[in-house]
Coordinates of C-alpha atoms in Angstrom, one line a residue:
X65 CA 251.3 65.7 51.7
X66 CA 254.7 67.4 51.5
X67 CA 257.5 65.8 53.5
X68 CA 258.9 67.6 56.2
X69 CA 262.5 69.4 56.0
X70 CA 265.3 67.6 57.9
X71 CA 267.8 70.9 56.9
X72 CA 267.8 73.5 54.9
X73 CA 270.6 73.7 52.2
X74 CA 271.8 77.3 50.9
X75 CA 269.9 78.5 48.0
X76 CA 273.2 79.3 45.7
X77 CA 274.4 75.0 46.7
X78 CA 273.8 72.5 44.1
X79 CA 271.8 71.0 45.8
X80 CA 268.9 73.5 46.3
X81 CA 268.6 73.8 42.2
X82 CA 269.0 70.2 41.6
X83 CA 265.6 70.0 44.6
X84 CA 263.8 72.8 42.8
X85 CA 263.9 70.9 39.7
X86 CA 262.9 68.2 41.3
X87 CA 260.1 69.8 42.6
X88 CA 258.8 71.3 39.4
X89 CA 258.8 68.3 37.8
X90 CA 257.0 66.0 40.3
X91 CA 255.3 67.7 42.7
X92 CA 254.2 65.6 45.4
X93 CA 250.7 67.9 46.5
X94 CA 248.4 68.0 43.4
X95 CA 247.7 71.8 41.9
X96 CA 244.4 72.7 42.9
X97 CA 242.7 72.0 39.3
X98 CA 243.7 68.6 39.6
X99 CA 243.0 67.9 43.3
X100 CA 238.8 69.5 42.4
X101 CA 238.7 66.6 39.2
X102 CA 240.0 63.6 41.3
X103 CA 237.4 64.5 44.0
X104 CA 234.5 64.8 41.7
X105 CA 235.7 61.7 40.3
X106 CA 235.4 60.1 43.8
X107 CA 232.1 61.7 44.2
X108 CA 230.2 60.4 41.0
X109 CA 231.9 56.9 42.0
X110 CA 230.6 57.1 45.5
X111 CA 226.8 58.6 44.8
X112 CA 225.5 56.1 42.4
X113 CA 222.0 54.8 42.6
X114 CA 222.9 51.5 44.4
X115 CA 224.8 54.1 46.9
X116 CA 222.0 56.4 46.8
X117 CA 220.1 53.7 47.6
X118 CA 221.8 52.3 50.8
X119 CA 221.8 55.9 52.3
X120 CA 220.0 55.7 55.2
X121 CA 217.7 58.7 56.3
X122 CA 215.3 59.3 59.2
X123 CA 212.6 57.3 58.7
X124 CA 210.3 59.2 61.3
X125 CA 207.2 57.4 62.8
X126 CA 209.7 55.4 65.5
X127 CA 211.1 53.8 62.2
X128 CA 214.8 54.6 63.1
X129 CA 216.4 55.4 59.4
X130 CA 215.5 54.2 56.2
X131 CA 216.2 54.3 52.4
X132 CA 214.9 57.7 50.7
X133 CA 213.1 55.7 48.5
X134 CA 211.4 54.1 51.1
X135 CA 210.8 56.8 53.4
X136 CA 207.1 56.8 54.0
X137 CA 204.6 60.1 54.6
X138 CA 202.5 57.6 57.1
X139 CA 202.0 54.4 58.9
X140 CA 199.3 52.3 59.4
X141 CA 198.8 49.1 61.4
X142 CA 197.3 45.6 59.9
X143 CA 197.1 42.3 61.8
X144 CA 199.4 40.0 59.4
X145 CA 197.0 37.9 57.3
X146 CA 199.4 34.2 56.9
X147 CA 198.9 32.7 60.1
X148 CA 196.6 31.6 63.2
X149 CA 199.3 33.7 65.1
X150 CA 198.0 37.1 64.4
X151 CA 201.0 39.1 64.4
X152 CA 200.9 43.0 64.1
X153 CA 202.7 45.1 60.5
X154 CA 202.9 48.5 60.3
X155 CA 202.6 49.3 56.8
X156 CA 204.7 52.2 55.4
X157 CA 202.8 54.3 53.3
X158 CA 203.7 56.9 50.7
X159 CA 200.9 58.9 49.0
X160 CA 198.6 56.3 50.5
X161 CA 200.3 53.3 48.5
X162 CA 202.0 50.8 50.6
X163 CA 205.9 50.6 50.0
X164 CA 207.3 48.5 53.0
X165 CA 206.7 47.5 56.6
X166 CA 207.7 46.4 59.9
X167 CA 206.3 44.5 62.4
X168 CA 205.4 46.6 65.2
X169 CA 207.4 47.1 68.3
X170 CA 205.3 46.8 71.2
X171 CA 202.4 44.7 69.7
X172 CA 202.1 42.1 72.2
X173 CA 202.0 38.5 70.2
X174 CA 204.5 39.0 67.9
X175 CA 206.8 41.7 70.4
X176 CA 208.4 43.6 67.1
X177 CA 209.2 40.3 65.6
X178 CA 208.1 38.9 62.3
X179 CA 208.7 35.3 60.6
X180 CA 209.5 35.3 56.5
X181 CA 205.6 35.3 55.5
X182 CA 205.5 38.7 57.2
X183 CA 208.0 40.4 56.4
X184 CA 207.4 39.3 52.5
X185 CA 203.7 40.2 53.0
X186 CA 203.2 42.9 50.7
X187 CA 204.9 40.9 47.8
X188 CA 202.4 38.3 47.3
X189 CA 199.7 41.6 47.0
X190 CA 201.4 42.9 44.2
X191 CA 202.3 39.3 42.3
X192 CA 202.3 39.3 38.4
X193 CA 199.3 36.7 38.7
X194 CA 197.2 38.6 40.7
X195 CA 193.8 38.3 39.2
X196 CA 192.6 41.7 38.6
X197 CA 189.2 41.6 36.4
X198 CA 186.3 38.6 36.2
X199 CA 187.2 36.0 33.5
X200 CA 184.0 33.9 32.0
X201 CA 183.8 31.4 30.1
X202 CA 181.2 31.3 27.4
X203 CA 181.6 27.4 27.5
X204 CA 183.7 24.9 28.2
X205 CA 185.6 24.8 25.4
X206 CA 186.6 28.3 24.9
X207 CA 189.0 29.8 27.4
X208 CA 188.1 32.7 29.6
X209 CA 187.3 36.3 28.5
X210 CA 187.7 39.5 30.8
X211 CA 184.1 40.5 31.8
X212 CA 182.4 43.8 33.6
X213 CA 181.9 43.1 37.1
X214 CA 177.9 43.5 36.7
X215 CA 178.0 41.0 33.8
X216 CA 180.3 38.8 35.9
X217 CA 177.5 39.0 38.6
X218 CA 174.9 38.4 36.3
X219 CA 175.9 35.3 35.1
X220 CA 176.9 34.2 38.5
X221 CA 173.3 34.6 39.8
X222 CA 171.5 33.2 36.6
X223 CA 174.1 29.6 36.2
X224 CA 173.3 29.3 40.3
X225 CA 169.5 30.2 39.9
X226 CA 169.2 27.8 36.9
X227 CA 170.8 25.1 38.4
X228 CA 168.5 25.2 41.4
X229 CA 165.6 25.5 39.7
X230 CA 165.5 22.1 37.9
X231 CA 167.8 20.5 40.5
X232 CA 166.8 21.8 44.0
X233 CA 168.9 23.8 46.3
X234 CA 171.0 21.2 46.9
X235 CA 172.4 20.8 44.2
X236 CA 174.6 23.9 44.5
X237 CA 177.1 24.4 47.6
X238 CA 180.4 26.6 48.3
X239 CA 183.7 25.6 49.8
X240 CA 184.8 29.0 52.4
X241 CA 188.3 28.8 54.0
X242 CA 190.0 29.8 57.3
X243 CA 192.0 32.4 55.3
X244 CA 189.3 35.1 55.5
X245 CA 188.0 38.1 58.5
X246 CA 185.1 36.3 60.9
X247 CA 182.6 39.7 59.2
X248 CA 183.5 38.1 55.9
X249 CA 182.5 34.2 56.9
X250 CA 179.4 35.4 58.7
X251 CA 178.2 37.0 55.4
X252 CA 179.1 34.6 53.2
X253 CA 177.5 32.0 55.2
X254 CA 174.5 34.3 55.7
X255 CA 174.3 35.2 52.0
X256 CA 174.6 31.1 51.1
X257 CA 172.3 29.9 53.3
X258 CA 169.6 32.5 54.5
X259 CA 169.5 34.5 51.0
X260 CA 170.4 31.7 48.1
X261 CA 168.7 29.1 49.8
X262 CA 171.7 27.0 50.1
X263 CA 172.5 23.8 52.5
X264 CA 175.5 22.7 52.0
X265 CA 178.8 24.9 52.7
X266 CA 181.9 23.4 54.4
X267 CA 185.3 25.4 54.9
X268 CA 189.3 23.9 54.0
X269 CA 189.0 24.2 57.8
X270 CA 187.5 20.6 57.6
X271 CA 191.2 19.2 56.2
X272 CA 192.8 20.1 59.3
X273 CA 191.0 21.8 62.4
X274 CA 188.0 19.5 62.7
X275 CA 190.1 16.7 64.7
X276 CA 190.6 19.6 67.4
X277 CA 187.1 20.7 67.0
X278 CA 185.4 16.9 67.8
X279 CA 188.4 16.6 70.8
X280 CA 187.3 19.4 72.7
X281 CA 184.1 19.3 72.2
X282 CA 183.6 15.7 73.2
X283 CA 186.3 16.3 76.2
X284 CA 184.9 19.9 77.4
X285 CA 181.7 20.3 75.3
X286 CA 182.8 23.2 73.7
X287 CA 185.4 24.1 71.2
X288 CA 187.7 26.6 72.8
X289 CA 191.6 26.1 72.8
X290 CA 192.2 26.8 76.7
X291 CA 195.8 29.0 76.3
X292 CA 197.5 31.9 76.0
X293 CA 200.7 32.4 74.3
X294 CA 202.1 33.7 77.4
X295 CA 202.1 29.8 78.6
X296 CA 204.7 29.4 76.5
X297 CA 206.9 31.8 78.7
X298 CA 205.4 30.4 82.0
X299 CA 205.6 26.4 81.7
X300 CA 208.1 24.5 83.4
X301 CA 207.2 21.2 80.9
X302 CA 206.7 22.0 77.3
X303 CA 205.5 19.0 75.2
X304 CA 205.3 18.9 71.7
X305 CA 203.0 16.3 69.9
X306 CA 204.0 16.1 65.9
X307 CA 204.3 19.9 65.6
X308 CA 207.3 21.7 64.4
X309 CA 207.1 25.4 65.7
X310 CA 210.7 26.4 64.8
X311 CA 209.5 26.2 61.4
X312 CA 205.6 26.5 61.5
X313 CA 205.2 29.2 63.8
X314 CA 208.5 30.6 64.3
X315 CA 206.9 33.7 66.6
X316 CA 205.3 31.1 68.7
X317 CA 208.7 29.4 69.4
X318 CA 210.4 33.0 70.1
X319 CA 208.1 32.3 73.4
X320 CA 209.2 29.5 73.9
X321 CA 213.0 30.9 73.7
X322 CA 211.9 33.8 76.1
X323 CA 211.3 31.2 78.8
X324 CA 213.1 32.2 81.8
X325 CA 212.2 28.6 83.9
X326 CA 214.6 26.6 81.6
X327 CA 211.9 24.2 80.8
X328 CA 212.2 20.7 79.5
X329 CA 210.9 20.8 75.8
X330 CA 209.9 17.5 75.1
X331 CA 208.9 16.5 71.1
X332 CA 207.2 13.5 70.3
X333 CA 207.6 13.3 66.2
X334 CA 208.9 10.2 64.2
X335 CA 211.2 12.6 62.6
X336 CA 214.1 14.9 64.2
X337 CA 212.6 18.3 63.0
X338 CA 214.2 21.9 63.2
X339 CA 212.0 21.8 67.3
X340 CA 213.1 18.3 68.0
X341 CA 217.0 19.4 67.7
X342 CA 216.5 21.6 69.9
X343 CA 214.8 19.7 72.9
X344 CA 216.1 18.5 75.8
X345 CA 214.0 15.1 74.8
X346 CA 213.0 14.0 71.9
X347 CA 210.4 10.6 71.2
X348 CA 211.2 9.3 68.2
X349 CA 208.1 7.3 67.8
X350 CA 206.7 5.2 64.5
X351 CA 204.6 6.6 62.3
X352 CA 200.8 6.2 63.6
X353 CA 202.1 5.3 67.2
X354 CA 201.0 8.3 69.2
X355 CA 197.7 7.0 70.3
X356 CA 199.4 3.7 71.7
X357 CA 202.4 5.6 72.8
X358 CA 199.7 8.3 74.3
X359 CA 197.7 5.5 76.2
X360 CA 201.1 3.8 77.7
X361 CA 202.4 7.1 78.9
X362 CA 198.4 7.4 80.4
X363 CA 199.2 3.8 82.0
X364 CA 202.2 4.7 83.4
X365 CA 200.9 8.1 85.5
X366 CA 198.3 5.7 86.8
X367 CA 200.5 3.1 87.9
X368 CA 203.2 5.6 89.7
X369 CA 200.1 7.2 91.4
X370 CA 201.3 10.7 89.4
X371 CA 198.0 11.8 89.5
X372 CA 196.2 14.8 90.5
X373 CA 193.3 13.3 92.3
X374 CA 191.3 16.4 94.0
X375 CA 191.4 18.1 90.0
X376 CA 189.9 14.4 89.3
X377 CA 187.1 14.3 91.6
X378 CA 186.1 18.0 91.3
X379 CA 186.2 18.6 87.7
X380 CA 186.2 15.4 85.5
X381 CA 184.0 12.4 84.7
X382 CA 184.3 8.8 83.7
X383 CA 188.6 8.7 84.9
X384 CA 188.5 5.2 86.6
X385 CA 187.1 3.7 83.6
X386 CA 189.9 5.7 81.4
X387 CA 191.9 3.9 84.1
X388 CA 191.1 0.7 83.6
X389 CA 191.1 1.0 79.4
X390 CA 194.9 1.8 79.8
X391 CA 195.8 -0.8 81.3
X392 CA 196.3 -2.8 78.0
X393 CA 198.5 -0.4 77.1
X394 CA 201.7 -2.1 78.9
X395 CA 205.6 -0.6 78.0
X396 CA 205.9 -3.9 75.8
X397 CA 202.7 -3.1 74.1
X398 CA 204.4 0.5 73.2
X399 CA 207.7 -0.4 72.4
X400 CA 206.1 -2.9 69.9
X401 CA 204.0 -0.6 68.2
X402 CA 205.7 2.5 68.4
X403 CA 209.7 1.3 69.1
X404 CA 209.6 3.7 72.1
X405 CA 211.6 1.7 74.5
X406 CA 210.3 1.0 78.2
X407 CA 212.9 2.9 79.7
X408 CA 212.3 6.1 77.5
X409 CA 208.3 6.2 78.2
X410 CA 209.1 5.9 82.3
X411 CA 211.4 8.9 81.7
X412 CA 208.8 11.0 79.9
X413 CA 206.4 10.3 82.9
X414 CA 209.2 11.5 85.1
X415 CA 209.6 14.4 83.7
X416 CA 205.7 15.4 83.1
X417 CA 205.0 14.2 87.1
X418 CA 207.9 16.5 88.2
X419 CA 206.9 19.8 86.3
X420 CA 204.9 22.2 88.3
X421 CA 203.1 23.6 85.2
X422 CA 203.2 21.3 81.9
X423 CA 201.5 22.7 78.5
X424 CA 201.1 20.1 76.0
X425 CA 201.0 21.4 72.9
X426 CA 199.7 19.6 68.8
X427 CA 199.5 21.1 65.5
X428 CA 199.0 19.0 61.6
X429 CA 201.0 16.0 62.6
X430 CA 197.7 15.2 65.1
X431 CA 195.2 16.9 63.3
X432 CA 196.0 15.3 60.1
X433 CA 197.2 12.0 61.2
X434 CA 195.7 8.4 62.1
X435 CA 193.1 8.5 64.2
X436 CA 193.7 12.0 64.8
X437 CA 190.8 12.6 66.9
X438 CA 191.7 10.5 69.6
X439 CA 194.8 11.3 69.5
X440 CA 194.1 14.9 70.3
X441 CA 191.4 13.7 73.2
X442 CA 194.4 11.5 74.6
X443 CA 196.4 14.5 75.1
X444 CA 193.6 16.2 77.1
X445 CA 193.3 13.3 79.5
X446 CA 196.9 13.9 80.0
X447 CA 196.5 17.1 81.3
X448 CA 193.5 16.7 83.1
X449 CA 194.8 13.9 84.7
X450 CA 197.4 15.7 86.2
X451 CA 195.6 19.0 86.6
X452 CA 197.6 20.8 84.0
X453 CA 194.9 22.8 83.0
X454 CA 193.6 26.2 83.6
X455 CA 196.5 27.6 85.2
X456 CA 199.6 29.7 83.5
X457 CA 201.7 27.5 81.8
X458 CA 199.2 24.9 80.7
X459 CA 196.6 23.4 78.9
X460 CA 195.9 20.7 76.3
X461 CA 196.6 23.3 73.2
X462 CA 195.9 22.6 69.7
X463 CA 197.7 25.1 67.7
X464 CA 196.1 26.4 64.9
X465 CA 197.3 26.9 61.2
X466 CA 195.1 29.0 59.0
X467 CA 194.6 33.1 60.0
X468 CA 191.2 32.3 61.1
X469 CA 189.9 28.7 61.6
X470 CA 188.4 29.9 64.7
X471 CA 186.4 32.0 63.1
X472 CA 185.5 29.0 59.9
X473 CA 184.7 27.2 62.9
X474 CA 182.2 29.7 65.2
X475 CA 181.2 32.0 62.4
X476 CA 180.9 30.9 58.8
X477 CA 177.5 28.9 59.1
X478 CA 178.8 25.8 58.2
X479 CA 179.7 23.0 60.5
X480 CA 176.9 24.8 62.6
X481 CA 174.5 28.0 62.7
X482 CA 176.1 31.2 63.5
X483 CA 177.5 32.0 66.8
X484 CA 177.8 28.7 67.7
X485 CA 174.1 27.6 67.7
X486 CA 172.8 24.4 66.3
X487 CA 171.0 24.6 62.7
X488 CA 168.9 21.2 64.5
X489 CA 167.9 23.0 67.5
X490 CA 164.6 25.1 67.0
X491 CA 164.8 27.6 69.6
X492 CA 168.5 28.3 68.2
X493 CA 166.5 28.8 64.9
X494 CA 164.2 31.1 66.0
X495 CA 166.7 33.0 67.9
X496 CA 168.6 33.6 65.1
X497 CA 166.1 34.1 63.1
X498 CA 164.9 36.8 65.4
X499 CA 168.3 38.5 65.6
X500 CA 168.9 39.0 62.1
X501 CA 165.1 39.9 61.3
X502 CA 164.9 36.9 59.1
X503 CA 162.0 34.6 58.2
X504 CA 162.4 31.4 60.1
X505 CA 162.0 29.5 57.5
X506 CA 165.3 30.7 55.5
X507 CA 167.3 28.8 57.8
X508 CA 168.3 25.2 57.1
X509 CA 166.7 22.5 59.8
X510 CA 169.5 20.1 59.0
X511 CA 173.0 20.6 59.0
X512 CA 175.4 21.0 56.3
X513 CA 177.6 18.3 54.8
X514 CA 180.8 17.7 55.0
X515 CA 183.6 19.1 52.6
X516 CA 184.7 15.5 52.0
X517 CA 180.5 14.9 51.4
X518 CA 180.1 18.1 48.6
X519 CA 183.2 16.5 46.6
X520 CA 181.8 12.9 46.5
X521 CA 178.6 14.6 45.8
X522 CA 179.9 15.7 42.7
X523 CA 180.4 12.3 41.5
X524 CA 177.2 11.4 42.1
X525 CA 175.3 14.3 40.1
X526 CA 174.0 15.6 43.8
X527 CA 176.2 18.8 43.5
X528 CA 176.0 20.4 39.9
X529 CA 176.9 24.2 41.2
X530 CA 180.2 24.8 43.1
X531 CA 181.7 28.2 44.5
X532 CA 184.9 27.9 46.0
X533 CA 185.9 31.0 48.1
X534 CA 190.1 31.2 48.6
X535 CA 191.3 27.9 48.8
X536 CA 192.9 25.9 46.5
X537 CA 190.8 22.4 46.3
X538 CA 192.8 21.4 43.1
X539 CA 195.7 21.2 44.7
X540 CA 194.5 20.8 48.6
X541 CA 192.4 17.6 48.3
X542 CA 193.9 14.6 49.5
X543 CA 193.5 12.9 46.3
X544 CA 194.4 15.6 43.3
X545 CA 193.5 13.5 40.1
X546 CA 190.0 12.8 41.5
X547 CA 188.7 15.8 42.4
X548 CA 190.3 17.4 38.8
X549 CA 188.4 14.8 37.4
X550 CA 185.1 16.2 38.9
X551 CA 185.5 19.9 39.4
X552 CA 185.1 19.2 35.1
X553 CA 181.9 17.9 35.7
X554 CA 180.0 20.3 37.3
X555 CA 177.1 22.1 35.4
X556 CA 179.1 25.7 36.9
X557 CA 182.2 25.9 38.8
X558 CA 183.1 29.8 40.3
X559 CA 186.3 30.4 42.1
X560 CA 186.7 33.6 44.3
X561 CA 190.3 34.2 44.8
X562 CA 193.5 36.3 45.0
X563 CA 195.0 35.1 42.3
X564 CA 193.6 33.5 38.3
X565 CA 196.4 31.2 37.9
X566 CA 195.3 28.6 40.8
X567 CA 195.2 24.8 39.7
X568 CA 191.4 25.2 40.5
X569 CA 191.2 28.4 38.8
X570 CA 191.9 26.6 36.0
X571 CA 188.7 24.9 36.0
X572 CA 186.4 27.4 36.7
X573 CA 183.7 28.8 34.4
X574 CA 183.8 32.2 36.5
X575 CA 186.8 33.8 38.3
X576 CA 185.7 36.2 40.9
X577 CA 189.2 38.2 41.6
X578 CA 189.8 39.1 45.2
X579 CA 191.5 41.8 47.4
X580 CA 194.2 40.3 49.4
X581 CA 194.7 40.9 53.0
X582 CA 196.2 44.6 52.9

């Protein structure tokens, strides 16, 4: 930009040819020539493919903008596939291949919110290790070949037919999972039991959700977690008994935040986890003290009268015996097996007594733990006792991990006959039976065993066929070296799964590949 004039001088001084040198020389605005170069200069260094990239456009769809590359041609909506929580994606789609996603805006568990498994969902579908064709193994030396799917299924029936006939159908079982849709574990179990004669079938589910299972139905004689997640938002009391939601099931604790009542959140965990930092008490108990920590908190209700007496009398049974069982259970008996201090176990009574609507709430550090079952039935009594139950903002609540243990659970024909009937029960039999226009007879009178039951059948020559549906067993099992050890001895081992490069994978003499959950 030129400088403005202060004066003009004559045009026959000095001074005005010494300036219009000056100004031929150096001018200080560019000639047009050179103005055009530097700006296409500045325009290749500003539209480079990183810069191309980072340009946002309309992304249509209610997607606000997004990179042209990304910009999709459609939506469509899948319930995520990682968690128990069952959050809501909408997948972006471009020629009918998806290229990104969001989680949608006004689903109403996850609220437009999505934790790191969601929004890196599509990434584990298109991994490098996806298994993509069946590999077989002609025998157990030679590694695994790339088969046909028909001679992948051929083999598959004949090795299971085989082993049947000279062993029984016993002697072949399948592992499922709580990482598959309810339609899929109602076939497989279907297929396993009604069509290949099969007895024995057992999910992962057994690792982790069977404590809660035995709980409630021993406490309510039904398995049925009693909440919504909108208790989170309601309960004046939140308590936390070894789960860790900032971490495990960060949507859930996005409730938690939304809480408008300023709720105590009270976490009972022997370590200070991401949730316990951020209560307003934390109980940091000794390993495998819950149930005696559990039982003195119980003690203490009783003996402050912080009871709910008319929820007693009209809706439970057997309480003045609990009573009396507590009673062992005295603050020096807790702070010696747990270190919770007298003082601290009187304060979390306080604290339950005073809330209007408590929600205890449990995940894998019951479920998994030391005596794990009645851990989980001691936290029911705790609500029942004090009529936190069946109202907003309560309930004895056993989060869950896997997508679908429910449906393992209900569903899969394993820990019992489809629906929730009994494979025992005769006229359950026949109603099934009659249902599914099935012979009788192709259901199982006895039920199945365990998972822990098929791998120590395994060592004893009882098991001989194995098919493992999307879990990792391998690597899963509580004791990895052993169950290596005998996956190798079975007479056929077939793993049905996302991916070929699994540490049970490795073992098998079939890989089925799977589609993932998009």
């Amino acid at each position: 930009m030129e400088q403005a004039s202060m004066s003009v001088a004559p045009t026959n001084s000095p001074h005005a040819k010494s300036a219009k040198a000056a100004k031929e020389i150096s001018p200080l605005r560019p000639s047009r020539p050179l103005r055009e170069a530097k700006e296409n200069s500045l325009l290749r260094q500003w539209s480079g493919p990183l810069t191309n990239d980072l340009t946002l456009h309309p992304g249509d769809f209610g997607l606000g903008k997004v990179p042209a590359r990304l910009r999709p041609d459609a939506t469509t909506r899948s319930v995520c596939g990682f968690c128990s929580t069952g959050c809501s994606l909408d997948v972006h789609l471009q020629s009918g291949v998806a290229v990104n996603l969001t989680p949608t805006a006004d689903y109403p568990v996850n609220l437009g919110m999505a934790c790191p498994k969601g929004w890196q969902a599509l990434e584990v579908l298109d991994a490098p290790d996806r298994a993509t064709v069946p590999l077989l193994k002609r025998s157990r030396c030679e590694k695994p070949e790339p088969v046909s799917w028909p001679d992948a299924m051929q083999a598959f029936c004949e090795r299971f037919k085989s082993i049947q006939e000279q062993h029984g159908n016993e002697s072949v079982a399948f592992i499922s999972t709580g990482q598959i849709p309810t339609e899929e574990m109602a076939y497989l179990g279907s297929l396993a039991k009604f069509g290949m004669g099969m007895r024995h079938g057992d999910g992962n589910t057994r690792q982790c959700m069977a404590t809660a299972v035995t709980a409630y139905k021993e406490s309510f004689g039904f398995d049925a977690p009693p909440f919504t997640y909108a208790d989170f938002e309601e309960s004046d009391v939140l308590v936390f008994v070894g789960a860790n939601p900032c971490i495990a099931h960060p949507i859930l604790w996005e409730r938690v935040t939304r809480n408008p009542h300023s709720p105590e959140i009270i976490v009972i965990d022997p370590r200070t986890t991401e949730t316990a930092s951020q209560a307003t008490l934390h109980v940091p108990l000794n390993p495998k003290g819950d149930l005696v920590l559990l039982y003195g908190l119980a003690r203490t209700l009783v003996e402050n009268e912080w009871l709910d007496h008319e929820y007693i009398s009209r809706h439970t049974n057997g309480f003045d015996d609990f009573a009396k069982f507590t009673h062992a259970f005295t603050p020096d008996v807790v702070l010696d097996k747990t270190g919770v201090a007298p003082e601290l176990l009187q304060r979390l009574a306080e604290l339950i007594h005073r809330g209007r609507r408590v929600s205890f709430w449990w995940t894998m550090g019951v479920n998994q733990s030391h005596e794990g079952v009645r851990t989980a039935q001691a936290i029911i009594n705790l609500a029942l006792m004090t009529g936190n139950i069946g109202r907003p903002g309560t309930g004895a609540n056993s989060i869950t991990g896997q997508c679908n243990a429910m449906g393992s659970r209900l569903f899969s024909n394993t820990t019992n006959l489809l629906g929730g009937h009994d494979f025992t029960n005769p006229g359950h039999r026949h109603k099934v039976a009659d249902i599914l226009n099935i012979p009788e007879q192709n259901i199982p009178r006895q039920n199945s065993w365990a998972y822990s039951e098929i791998i120590e059948g395994i060592r004893t020559g009882a098991i001989r066929g194995l098919w493992i549906i999307a879990t990792n067993t391998a690597h899963s099992w509580i004791n990895q070296n052993d169950v290596k050890e005998l996956l190798g001895k079975l007479d056929f081992l077939v793993v049905q799964d996302m991916y070929h490069s699994t540490e049970t994978a490795a073992y098998a003499d079939l890989v089925l590949p799977a589609a993932g959950w998009g």
